[in-house]
CSV table of C-alpha atoms and ligand atoms in Angstrom, one decimal:
chain,number,residue,atom,x,y,z
A,1,MET,CA,2.9,68.8,34.3
A,2,ALA,CA,1.6,66.0,36.0
A,3,LEU,CA,-2.1,65.7,36.4
A,4,SER,CA,-3.4,64.9,40.3
A,5,ILE,CA,-6.2,63.0,41.1
A,6,CYS,CA,-8.2,66.5,42.1
A,7,HIS,CA,-7.2,68.3,39.0
A,8,VAL,CA,-8.5,65.5,37.0
A,9,GLN,CA,-11.7,65.4,39.0
A,10,ARG,CA,-12.4,69.3,39.2
A,11,PHE,CA,-11.9,68.7,35.3
A,12,LEU,CA,-14.8,66.1,35.3
A,13,PRO,CA,-18.1,68.1,35.7
A,14,TYR,CA,-20.0,64.9,36.4
A,15,CYS,CA,-23.2,66.8,37.8
A,16,LEU,CA,-23.4,69.0,35.1
A,17,ARG,CA,-22.3,66.8,32.2
A,18,ARG,CA,-24.6,66.5,29.5
A,19,SER,CA,-24.8,65.0,25.8
A,20,TRP,CA,-25.0,67.1,22.9
A,21,ILE,CA,-28.6,65.9,22.6
A,22,ASP,CA,-29.1,67.3,26.1
A,23,ILE,CA,-27.9,70.4,25.1
A,24,LEU,CA,-30.0,70.4,22.0
A,25,GLY,CA,-32.9,69.8,23.7
A,26,LEU,CA,-32.6,72.1,26.8
A,27,GLY,CA,-31.7,74.9,24.2
A,28,LEU,CA,-35.2,74.3,22.0
A,29,GLY,CA,-37.3,74.0,25.5
A,30,LEU,CA,-37.6,70.3,25.3
A,31,LYS,CA,-37.5,68.6,28.9
A,32,PHE,CA,-38.0,65.0,27.8
A,33,PHE,CA,-33.9,64.3,27.1
A,34,GLY,CA,-31.1,64.1,29.8
A,35,SER,CA,-32.5,63.2,33.1
A,36,CYS,CA,-29.7,60.4,33.4
A,37,THR,CA,-26.3,62.2,33.7
A,38,MET,CA,-23.1,60.9,34.9
A,39,PRO,CA,-23.4,60.2,38.6
A,40,SER,CA,-21.3,62.4,40.9
A,41,ILE,CA,-21.8,60.1,43.5
A,42,HIS,CA,-22.0,56.4,43.9
A,43,THR,CA,-24.4,54.3,46.0
A,44,LYS,CA,-24.6,50.8,44.7
A,45,CYS,CA,-20.5,49.7,44.7
A,46,ARG,CA,-20.2,51.5,48.6
A,47,ASN,CA,-20.8,50.5,52.2
A,48,SER,CA,-21.9,46.6,50.9
A,49,SER,CA,-20.5,43.6,51.0
A,50,TYR,CA,-18.6,42.9,47.9
A,51,PRO,CA,-21.2,40.8,45.3
A,52,ARG,CA,-20.3,36.9,45.7
A,53,SER,CA,-18.1,37.2,48.0
A,54,SER,CA,-17.7,37.5,52.1
A,55,VAL,CA,-15.3,40.7,51.8
A,56,GLN,CA,-16.9,43.5,53.5
A,57,ARG,CA,-16.1,46.8,51.9
A,58,PHE,CA,-14.2,49.9,53.8
A,59,PRO,CA,-17.1,52.1,54.7
A,60,VAL,CA,-17.1,55.2,53.0
A,61,PRO,CA,-19.2,58.3,53.9
A,62,ASP,CA,-20.4,60.4,50.9
A,63,GLU,CA,-18.3,63.3,51.9
A,64,LYS,CA,-15.3,61.1,51.5
A,65,VAL,CA,-16.4,59.4,47.8
A,66,SER,CA,-14.4,62.4,46.0
A,67,TRP,CA,-10.5,61.5,45.9
A,68,CYS,CA,-10.4,65.3,46.6
A,69,ALA,CA,-11.1,64.7,50.4
A,70,SER,CA,-8.1,64.2,52.2
A,71,TRP,CA,-8.3,61.2,54.1
A,72,PRO,CA,-5.3,59.5,55.5
A,73,ASP,CA,-6.9,56.7,57.3
A,74,TYR,CA,-9.0,55.0,54.2
A,75,LYS,CA,-7.6,51.1,54.2
A,76,PRO,CA,-9.6,50.0,51.3
A,77,VAL,CA,-9.9,45.8,51.5
A,78,SER,CA,-7.9,44.3,48.8
A,79,TYR,CA,-10.1,42.3,46.6
A,80,THR,CA,-9.6,40.5,42.9
A,81,SER,CA,-12.1,37.5,42.8
A,82,PRO,CA,-10.2,34.1,42.0
A,83,ASP,CA,-12.4,33.4,39.6
A,84,ILE,CA,-11.3,35.8,37.1
A,85,LEU,CA,-7.6,35.5,37.3
A,86,ASP,CA,-5.8,33.7,34.2
A,87,LYS,CA,-9.6,34.1,32.7
A,88,PRO,CA,-9.2,35.3,28.9
A,89,PHE,CA,-11.1,38.6,29.2
A,90,ALA,CA,-9.2,39.5,32.1
A,91,ASP,CA,-6.0,41.4,32.5
A,92,PRO,CA,-3.2,40.2,34.6
A,93,GLU,CA,-2.3,41.4,38.1
A,94,ILE,CA,-0.2,44.6,38.1
A,95,GLY,CA,3.4,44.3,40.0
A,96,VAL,CA,2.5,40.8,41.9
A,97,ARG,CA,5.2,39.6,44.0
A,98,ASN,CA,5.3,36.0,45.4
A,99,PHE,CA,3.9,34.9,41.9
A,100,GLU,CA,6.3,31.8,40.6
A,101,PRO,CA,4.5,30.6,37.5
A,102,LYS,CA,6.2,27.5,35.9
A,103,TRP,CA,6.3,29.2,32.2
A,104,HIS,CA,6.6,26.7,29.8
A,105,HIS,CA,4.5,23.5,31.8
A,106,LEU,CA,0.9,22.7,33.2
A,107,ASP,CA,1.4,24.7,36.1
A,108,GLY,CA,-1.7,23.1,38.1
A,109,GLU,CA,-4.6,23.4,36.1
A,110,VAL,CA,-3.4,26.4,34.4
A,111,ASP,CA,-1.9,25.9,31.0
A,112,ARG,CA,1.4,27.4,30.7
A,113,ARG,CA,2.9,25.6,27.7
A,114,SER,CA,2.3,27.8,24.2
A,115,HIS,CA,1.7,26.1,20.9
A,116,VAL,CA,4.4,28.0,19.9
A,117,GLY,CA,6.7,26.0,21.5
A,118,THR,CA,9.1,28.1,23.9
A,119,TYR,CA,8.5,31.6,24.7
A,120,PRO,CA,11.2,33.8,26.1
A,121,ILE,CA,11.5,35.2,29.5
A,122,GLN,CA,13.0,38.5,31.0
A,123,ASN,CA,13.8,39.1,34.4
A,124,GLY,CA,11.2,36.2,35.4
A,125,ILE,CA,8.3,38.0,33.0
A,126,PRO,CA,7.7,36.6,29.6
A,127,LEU,CA,7.9,38.7,26.9
A,128,VAL,CA,5.0,37.4,25.5
A,129,ARG,CA,2.8,38.5,28.4
A,130,ASN,CA,4.7,41.3,29.8
A,131,PHE,CA,1.6,43.9,31.0
A,132,GLU,CA,2.2,47.5,29.7
A,133,PRO,CA,-1.6,48.6,29.5
A,134,LYS,CA,-1.8,51.7,27.6
A,135,TRP,CA,-4.1,54.0,29.7
A,136,HIS,CA,-6.6,56.0,27.7
A,137,HIS,CA,-6.0,54.4,24.2
A,138,LEU,CA,-7.4,51.8,22.3
A,139,ASP,CA,-4.7,49.2,23.5
A,140,GLY,CA,-4.5,46.7,20.8
A,141,GLU,CA,-8.1,45.3,20.9
A,142,VAL,CA,-8.5,46.3,24.5
A,143,ASP,CA,-10.5,49.7,24.9
A,144,ARG,CA,-9.0,51.6,27.7
A,145,ARG,CA,-10.5,54.7,27.2
A,146,SER,CA,-13.3,56.3,29.2
A,147,HIS,CA,-16.4,57.7,28.3
A,148,VAL,CA,-15.7,60.2,31.5
A,149,GLY,CA,-12.2,61.2,29.7
A,150,THR,CA,-9.4,61.0,31.7
A,151,TYR,CA,-9.3,59.1,34.7
A,152,PRO,CA,-6.3,59.0,37.2
A,153,ILE,CA,-3.7,56.9,37.4
A,154,GLN,CA,-1.9,56.4,41.0
A,155,ASN,CA,1.2,54.4,41.3
A,156,GLY,CA,0.6,53.0,37.6
A,157,ILE,CA,-3.3,51.4,38.6
A,158,PRO,CA,-6.2,53.5,37.2
A,159,LEU,CA,-8.4,55.2,39.9
A,160,ASN,CA,-12.1,55.0,39.7
A,161,PRO,CA,-13.5,58.6,38.4
A,162,VAL,CA,-16.3,58.8,41.2
A,163,GLY,CA,-14.4,58.0,44.1
A,164,ARG,CA,-13.7,55.5,46.8
A,165,THR,CA,-15.5,51.8,47.1
A,166,GLY,CA,-13.8,50.6,49.8
A,167,VAL,CA,-12.2,47.7,47.6
A,168,LYS,CA,-9.3,48.2,45.7
A,169,GLY,CA,-7.8,45.5,42.8
A,170,ARG,CA,-10.7,44.5,40.4
A,171,GLY,CA,-13.2,42.3,42.5
A,172,LEU,CA,-15.1,40.6,39.8
A,173,LEU,CA,-14.3,43.1,36.8
A,174,GLY,CA,-11.8,41.6,34.3
A,175,ARG,CA,-9.9,44.9,33.5
A,176,TRP,CA,-8.4,47.5,35.2
A,177,GLY,CA,-9.7,50.7,34.6
A,178,PRO,CA,-12.9,51.0,32.5
A,179,ASN,CA,-14.9,47.5,31.8
A,180,HIS,CA,-17.2,48.3,28.8
A,181,ALA,CA,-20.6,47.5,28.4
A,182,ALA,CA,-23.6,48.2,26.1
A,183,ASP,CA,-27.7,47.8,27.1
A,184,PRO,CA,-30.3,47.4,24.5
A,185,ILE,CA,-33.5,48.6,25.5
A,186,VAL,CA,-36.1,47.4,23.4
A,187,THR,CA,-39.4,48.9,24.4
A,188,ARG,CA,-43.2,48.5,22.9
A,189,TRP,CA,-46.4,50.0,24.1
A,190,LYS,CA,-48.6,48.1,26.7
A,191,ASP,CA,-52.2,47.0,25.2
A,192,GLY,CA,-51.9,48.9,22.3
A,193,LYS,CA,-51.1,52.4,24.7
A,194,ALA,CA,-52.7,51.5,27.8
A,195,ILE,CA,-53.2,55.0,29.9
A,196,GLN,CA,-52.0,54.6,33.4
A,197,MET,CA,-54.6,56.8,35.8
A,198,ASP,CA,-52.6,58.9,37.7
A,199,THR,CA,-50.4,60.3,35.3
A,200,GLN,CA,-52.6,59.8,32.3
A,201,ARG,CA,-50.2,58.8,30.3
A,202,PRO,CA,-49.5,55.5,27.7
A,203,ILE,CA,-47.1,52.9,29.7
A,204,LEU,CA,-44.1,51.6,28.0
A,205,GLN,CA,-42.9,48.2,28.5
A,206,PHE,CA,-39.2,47.1,28.1
A,207,VAL,CA,-37.6,43.6,27.9
A,208,ALA,CA,-36.1,43.0,31.5
A,209,ILE,CA,-34.0,39.7,32.5
A,210,GLN,CA,-33.5,39.0,36.0
A,211,ARG,CA,-29.8,38.2,36.4
A,212,ARG,CA,-28.6,34.9,37.6
A,213,ASP,CA,-25.8,36.6,40.1
A,214,SER,CA,-27.7,39.0,42.3
A,215,GLU,CA,-31.7,37.9,41.2
A,216,GLU,CA,-32.1,41.6,40.4
A,217,TRP,CA,-34.2,42.7,37.2
A,218,ALA,CA,-32.0,44.6,34.3
A,219,ILE,CA,-31.6,45.5,31.1
A,220,PRO,CA,-30.2,42.5,28.5
A,221,GLY,CA,-27.0,44.2,28.4
A,222,GLY,CA,-23.1,42.9,28.5
A,223,MET,CA,-19.6,43.2,27.9
A,224,ILE,CA,-18.3,44.6,24.5
A,225,ASP,CA,-15.7,42.2,23.2
A,226,PRO,CA,-12.2,42.9,22.4
A,227,GLY,CA,-12.5,44.3,18.9
A,228,GLU,CA,-16.4,43.8,18.7
A,229,LYS,CA,-18.4,47.0,17.8
A,230,VAL,CA,-21.2,48.6,19.9
A,231,THR,CA,-23.4,47.7,17.1
A,232,ALA,CA,-23.1,44.0,16.9
A,233,THR,CA,-23.0,43.6,21.1
A,234,LEU,CA,-26.2,44.9,21.4
A,235,PRO,CA,-28.3,42.6,19.0
A,236,ARG,CA,-25.7,39.6,20.2
A,237,GLU,CA,-26.5,40.1,24.1
A,238,PHE,CA,-30.3,40.5,23.6
A,239,ALA,CA,-30.3,37.9,21.4
A,240,GLU,CA,-28.2,35.6,23.9
A,241,GLU,CA,-30.2,36.9,27.1
A,242,ALA,CA,-34.1,37.4,26.3
A,243,LEU,CA,-34.2,34.9,23.0
A,244,ASN,CA,-32.0,32.5,24.2
A,245,SER,CA,-30.2,32.0,21.0
A,246,GLU,CA,-27.3,30.4,22.5
A,247,SER,CA,-29.6,27.2,22.1
A,248,LEU,CA,-30.0,27.5,18.4
A,249,THR,CA,-28.4,26.2,15.5
A,250,GLU,CA,-25.7,28.5,13.9
A,251,LYS,CA,-27.8,29.0,11.0
A,252,GLN,CA,-30.9,29.8,12.9
A,253,GLN,CA,-28.8,32.4,15.3
A,254,VAL,CA,-28.0,34.1,11.8
A,255,GLU,CA,-31.3,34.4,11.1
A,256,LEU,CA,-32.7,35.7,14.1
A,257,LEU,CA,-29.8,38.1,13.7
A,258,ALA,CA,-30.9,39.1,10.5
A,259,MET,CA,-34.2,39.5,11.7
A,260,LEU,CA,-33.4,41.8,14.7
A,261,LYS,CA,-31.0,43.8,12.4
A,262,ASP,CA,-33.9,46.2,11.0
A,263,LEU,CA,-35.1,47.0,14.4
A,264,PHE,CA,-31.5,47.6,15.9
A,265,SER,CA,-30.6,50.0,13.2
A,266,LYS,CA,-33.2,52.5,14.1
A,267,GLY,CA,-31.5,52.8,17.9
A,268,LEU,CA,-31.9,56.0,20.0
A,269,GLU,CA,-28.7,56.5,22.2
A,270,VAL,CA,-30.3,56.9,26.2
A,271,TYR,CA,-26.7,57.2,27.7
A,272,HIS,CA,-23.1,56.8,27.7
A,273,GLY,CA,-20.8,56.7,30.5
A,274,TYR,CA,-20.1,55.5,34.2
A,275,VAL,CA,-22.4,52.8,35.9
A,276,ASP,CA,-23.0,52.4,39.3
A,277,ASP,CA,-22.1,49.1,39.3
A,278,PRO,CA,-22.0,46.7,42.7
A,279,ARG,CA,-19.1,45.0,41.1
A,280,ASN,CA,-17.1,48.5,40.9
A,281,THR,CA,-14.0,48.9,42.9
A,282,ASP,CA,-11.0,51.8,43.4
A,283,ASN,CA,-9.5,50.2,40.3
A,284,ALA,CA,-12.1,49.1,38.0
A,285,TRP,CA,-15.4,49.9,37.2
A,286,MET,CA,-18.1,49.2,34.1
A,287,GLU,CA,-19.1,51.9,31.9
A,288,THR,CA,-22.1,51.5,29.3
A,289,VAL,CA,-23.5,52.7,26.1
A,290,ALA,CA,-27.2,52.6,26.3
A,291,TYR,CA,-29.9,52.4,23.5
A,292,ASN,CA,-33.4,52.3,23.2
A,293,PHE,CA,-34.7,50.5,20.6
A,294,HIS,CA,-38.7,51.0,20.2
A,295,ASP,CA,-41.5,49.0,18.3
A,296,GLU,CA,-43.9,51.7,17.8
A,297,ASP,CA,-46.7,49.5,16.5
A,298,GLY,CA,-45.9,46.0,18.3
A,299,THR,CA,-45.2,44.5,15.2
A,300,SER,CA,-41.4,43.6,15.0
A,301,VAL,CA,-39.6,42.5,18.0
A,302,GLY,CA,-42.9,43.4,20.7
A,303,ARG,CA,-44.0,40.0,19.0
A,304,LEU,CA,-41.2,37.6,19.5
A,305,SER,CA,-41.6,35.1,22.1
A,306,LEU,CA,-39.2,35.7,24.9
A,307,GLN,CA,-37.0,33.0,26.4
A,308,ALA,CA,-34.3,33.5,29.0
A,309,GLY,CA,-31.0,32.4,28.3
A,310,SER,CA,-27.3,33.1,29.1
A,311,ASP,CA,-26.8,34.6,32.1
A,312,ALA,CA,-30.5,35.6,32.3
A,313,ARG,CA,-32.7,33.3,35.0
A,314,SER,CA,-36.1,34.9,33.6
A,315,VAL,CA,-37.0,37.4,30.9
A,316,GLN,CA,-40.4,39.8,30.7
A,317,TRP,CA,-42.0,42.7,29.3
A,318,MET,CA,-42.0,44.8,32.4
A,319,ASP,CA,-43.9,48.0,32.6
A,320,LEU,CA,-42.0,51.3,33.1
A,321,SER,CA,-42.5,53.1,36.3
A,322,SER,CA,-40.6,55.0,38.7
A,323,HIS,CA,-41.1,52.3,41.3
A,324,LEU,CA,-38.9,50.1,39.3
A,325,ALA,CA,-35.9,48.6,41.7
A,326,LEU,CA,-33.5,47.2,39.0
A,327,TYR,CA,-30.2,46.7,39.0
A,328,ALA,CA,-27.1,49.0,38.6
A,329,SER,CA,-27.7,52.7,37.1
A,330,HIS,CA,-30.8,50.8,34.8
A,331,SER,CA,-33.6,52.9,36.5
A,332,CYS,CA,-31.5,56.2,35.4
A,333,PHE,CA,-31.7,55.1,31.4
A,334,LEU,CA,-35.1,54.1,31.6
A,335,GLU,CA,-36.5,57.1,32.9
A,336,THR,CA,-34.8,58.7,30.0
A,337,VAL,CA,-36.6,56.5,27.8
A,338,ALA,CA,-40.3,57.4,29.5
A,339,ARG,CA,-39.3,60.9,29.1
A,340,MET,CA,-38.3,60.6,25.2
A,341,HIS,CA,-41.6,59.1,24.3
A,342,GLY,CA,-43.9,61.1,26.7
A,343,ALA,CA,-44.8,57.8,28.3
A,344,HIS,CA,-45.9,56.9,32.0
A,345,TRP,CA,-42.9,57.1,34.6
B,1,RP5,C1,-24.0,46.7,33.6
B,1,RP5,O1,-23.0,45.5,34.0
B,1,RP5,C2,-24.1,47.1,32.9
B,1,RP5,O2,-25.2,48.2,32.3
B,1,RP5,C3,-24.5,45.8,31.6
B,1,RP5,O3,-26.1,45.7,31.9
B,1,RP5,C4,-24.0,44.6,32.4
B,1,RP5,C5,-23.1,44.0,32.1
B,1,RP5,O4,-22.4,43.2,32.8
B,1,RP5,P1,-22.7,41.8,32.5
B,1,RP5,O5,-23.9,41.3,32.1
B,1,RP5,O6,-22.2,40.9,31.4
B,1,RP5,O7,-22.0,40.8,33.6
B,1,RP5,O8,-23.2,47.4,34.9
């Protein structure tokens, strides 16, 4: 039996979704885990203009986010940024018409010549580029599995598991369906456990970067490369964005990653799942795995001198508090971290 969109959504209890850590914590009467759960609705990828474009999302009221809500008049704008097409990290378009590539030639600025010489073309499509994504599976080195389980597929195209966003296509995201990221939350105590007056709890700090694209403050996370392990993405992204590792020599980079190895070997998973990212569309969305790496006595990464690099404009140690307004779902992850450590929030 083919699963309808509503079947799939009904079997994804987003509001109730808990990790085993949460269940264990709740079972033991511990309240510090589990504040960040899969969102039942998204807000940052809805009712706004699409980032880095003049595209206006089709307005979607709260009650129409779910695909289960019938809405024949829903007419999302179609947008895939020209900047991502033909990027090595991006999927090809699905079912494109009027696409007349000059196979085997330099096609405008796109080099369609192959080092292997002439490649076979069948029905106008090069066999090597025949795009038959294996939704829900590890597709070669591309992970098309989702943390939310099974996502709906409509006419061969994945549908956002949380619901409508007002834009179809991929926007700025390279992959149809889930686009996987990893978020390293590196923390230390402020001034040897300075106490916040209102809550009487010690103040925790995390390494925050200011993103170049939106200028919002964020966790220094990034995309998992095809075939890359999350355990490799976490220190790599942290080193690139918060320590400007790309400005170092290859030897220095190896030494830096070796130094980070110890701290990054003792992480605690804070969240895995859908991210309410402003780039999400009806057909492409962000998912992440967020880990907390805590420097209890401030003797390891707590002492490193931070320097912004890669996609980061600035970097700093930032106090955790409920007043933080951060990129995407990042405040939610930090609230969990604050609870885990009994820190001020
Ligand atoms: C967010 O986008 C994730 O939580 C992660 O922090 C980030 C990855 O995207 P880039 O920073 O690589 O653009 O959804």
